[in-house]
Short mmCIF file of C-alpha atoms in Angstrom, two decimals:
data_model
loop_
_atom_site.label_atom_id
_atom_site.label_comp_id
_atom_site.label_asym_id
_atom_site.label_seq_id
_atom_site.Cartn_x
_atom_site.Cartn_y
_atom_site.Cartn_z
CA MET A 959 21.22 -12.45 -7.59
CA SER A 960 20.98 -8.70 -7.74
CA ASP A 961 22.57 -6.67 -4.95
CA LEU A 962 19.55 -4.33 -4.91
CA LYS A 963 15.85 -5.06 -4.99
CA ILE A 964 13.12 -2.56 -5.82
CA LEU A 965 9.84 -2.31 -3.92
CA LEU A 966 7.43 -0.41 -6.17
CA VAL A 967 4.53 1.51 -4.66
CA HIS A 968 1.93 4.03 -5.73
CA LEU A 969 0.69 6.63 -3.27
CA ASN A 970 -2.27 8.57 -4.57
CA PRO A 971 -1.55 12.25 -3.80
CA ILE A 972 -5.26 13.03 -3.35
CA SER A 973 -6.62 10.10 -1.35
CA ALA A 974 -3.32 8.83 0.17
CA ARG A 975 -4.30 5.31 -0.94
CA LEU A 976 -1.17 3.18 -0.90
CA SER A 977 -0.87 0.37 -3.44
CA PHE A 978 1.95 -2.14 -3.80
CA TRP A 979 3.04 -3.72 -7.07
CA ILE A 980 3.37 -7.50 -7.05
CA ASP A 981 4.60 -9.68 -9.88
CA ARG A 982 2.50 -12.77 -10.59
CA SER A 983 4.67 -14.31 -13.32
CA ALA A 984 6.06 -17.00 -10.99
CA PRO A 985 4.15 -19.66 -9.01
CA GLN A 986 4.58 -17.53 -5.86
CA ALA A 987 3.75 -13.83 -6.26
CA PHE A 988 6.52 -11.46 -5.15
CA GLY A 989 7.00 -7.75 -4.63
CA CYS A 990 10.78 -7.29 -4.51
CA LEU A 991 11.71 -6.68 -8.13
CA PRO A 992 13.15 -7.90 -10.40
CA ASP A 993 12.84 -11.52 -9.23
CA GLY A 994 11.78 -11.69 -5.57
CA LEU A 995 13.74 -12.78 -2.54
CA PRO A 996 15.08 -16.31 -1.98
CA ALA A 997 13.23 -18.66 0.36
CA LEU A 998 15.86 -18.39 3.11
CA ALA A 999 15.87 -14.58 3.25
CA SER A 1000 15.41 -12.70 6.51
CA ILE A 1001 15.26 -9.04 7.54
CA ILE A 1002 18.49 -7.68 9.00
CA GLU A 1003 17.73 -5.82 12.20
CA GLY A 1004 20.20 -3.39 13.71
CA ASP A 1005 22.60 -0.80 12.39
CA THR A 1006 23.28 -1.05 8.66
CA SER A 1007 24.46 2.54 8.23
CA ALA A 1008 27.98 1.46 7.23
CA ALA A 1009 26.71 -0.75 4.39
CA ILE A 1010 27.30 0.35 0.83
CA ILE A 1011 24.05 0.88 -1.08
CA PRO A 1012 24.19 0.32 -4.84
CA HIS A 1013 23.06 3.29 -6.93
CA PRO A 1014 19.45 2.57 -7.97
CA ALA A 1015 19.55 4.17 -11.48
CA PRO A 1016 20.42 1.04 -13.50
CA TYR A 1017 17.94 -1.01 -11.47
CA LEU A 1018 15.18 1.57 -12.04
CA ASN A 1019 15.74 1.45 -15.79
CA ALA A 1020 15.60 -2.35 -15.79
CA VAL A 1021 12.41 -2.41 -13.70
CA ALA A 1022 10.77 0.30 -15.85
CA ASN A 1023 11.63 -1.61 -19.03
CA GLY A 1024 10.33 -4.88 -17.55
CA LEU A 1025 7.05 -3.25 -16.56
CA GLY A 1026 6.68 -1.25 -19.77
CA ILE A 1027 6.56 2.16 -18.07
CA ASP A 1028 8.61 5.34 -18.41
CA SER A 1029 11.49 5.42 -15.91
CA ALA A 1030 10.87 9.17 -15.49
CA LEU A 1031 7.73 8.25 -13.52
CA LEU A 1032 9.83 6.52 -10.84
CA GLU A 1033 11.16 8.33 -7.78
CA VAL A 1034 13.43 6.78 -5.14
CA VAL A 1035 11.85 7.41 -1.74
CA SER A 1036 14.52 5.48 0.17
CA PRO A 1037 17.60 3.80 -1.33
CA ALA A 1038 17.48 1.18 1.46
CA ILE A 1039 14.11 0.84 3.20
CA ALA A 1040 15.38 -2.52 4.48
CA TRP A 1041 18.33 -4.87 4.33
CA VAL A 1042 17.69 -8.55 3.77
CA GLU A 1043 20.07 -11.41 4.53
CA THR A 1044 20.16 -13.96 1.73
CA PRO A 1045 22.31 -17.05 1.15
CA ASP A 1046 24.39 -14.91 -1.26
CA GLY A 1047 24.87 -12.06 1.23
CA PRO A 1048 23.01 -8.91 2.29
CA VAL A 1049 20.72 -7.21 -0.20
CA ALA A 1050 19.33 -3.68 0.05
CA VAL A 1051 15.67 -3.08 -0.83
CA ALA A 1052 14.97 0.38 -2.29
CA LEU A 1053 11.55 1.97 -1.94
CA VAL A 1054 10.45 3.45 -5.26
CA ARG A 1055 7.26 5.39 -5.86
CA ILE A 1056 5.39 5.75 -9.15
CA MET A 1057 4.67 9.46 -9.45
CA THR A 1058 1.23 9.52 -11.07
CA THR A 1059 -2.16 10.53 -9.73
CA ASP A 1060 -3.96 7.36 -10.82
CA LEU A 1061 -2.61 3.84 -10.93
CA PRO A 1062 -0.76 3.46 -14.22
CA GLU A 1063 -1.48 0.75 -16.77
CA ILE A 1064 1.40 -1.71 -16.60
CA ALA A 1065 2.08 -4.26 -19.31
CA ALA A 1066 3.77 -6.86 -17.05
CA GLU A 1067 2.01 -9.80 -15.44
CA GLY A 1068 1.02 -8.63 -11.98
CA GLY A 1069 -0.92 -5.88 -10.37
CA PHE A 1070 -1.34 -3.40 -7.56
CA ILE A 1071 -2.61 -4.65 -4.24
CA SER A 1072 -3.54 -3.00 -0.96
CA LEU A 1073 -1.92 -3.63 2.40
CA LEU A 1074 -4.76 -6.01 3.28
CA GLU A 1075 -3.89 -8.30 0.35
CA LEU A 1076 -0.26 -8.87 1.34
CA LEU A 1077 -0.88 -12.48 2.29
CA LYS A 1078 -0.20 -13.19 -1.38
CA VAL A 1079 3.55 -12.51 -0.94
CA PRO A 1080 6.20 -14.28 1.19
CA VAL A 1081 6.51 -13.33 4.87
CA VAL A 1082 9.86 -11.54 4.51
CA GLU A 1083 8.45 -9.38 1.73
CA ARG A 1084 5.44 -8.55 3.90
CA LEU A 1085 7.84 -7.22 6.52
CA VAL A 1086 9.53 -5.06 3.87
CA PHE A 1087 6.11 -3.82 2.68
CA ARG A 1088 5.32 -2.87 6.28
CA LYS A 1089 8.52 -0.82 6.47
CA ALA A 1090 7.45 0.93 3.26
CA TYR A 1091 4.04 1.69 4.74
CA GLU A 1092 5.64 3.16 7.86
CA CYS A 1093 8.06 5.23 5.76
CA LEU A 1094 5.29 6.72 3.62
CA LEU A 1095 2.36 6.98 6.04
CA GLY A 1096 3.82 6.63 9.52
CA ASP A 1097 3.14 4.05 12.20
#
């Protein structure tokens, strides 16, 4: 398991429409790239300021290559929008924004969804998506 997950979003700079990337290559769609969160994952509440956050650069390159997009289009909004407890230990989830005006064409199996379509992803990921929404657009 990776020690950092990437939550990929697109925020249109004109309309402020927020879209979330989900991968549909597995039986259960997931949003935490590269391979989702395990079934027993849970959000860590409380102070995580002393935790060491892995540098996102190698993860961004891997995600960009997997999606078939240029890594220069990716910007880290938050290196740890959330921490998730997994059976293998805590994992940081970085919030990454695609810096384009329109939704980009992505070669990978998946797509962009709105906040209202989040029932397609596991509950823990929905909670992480909510934290991303609050970070980008407020409460």
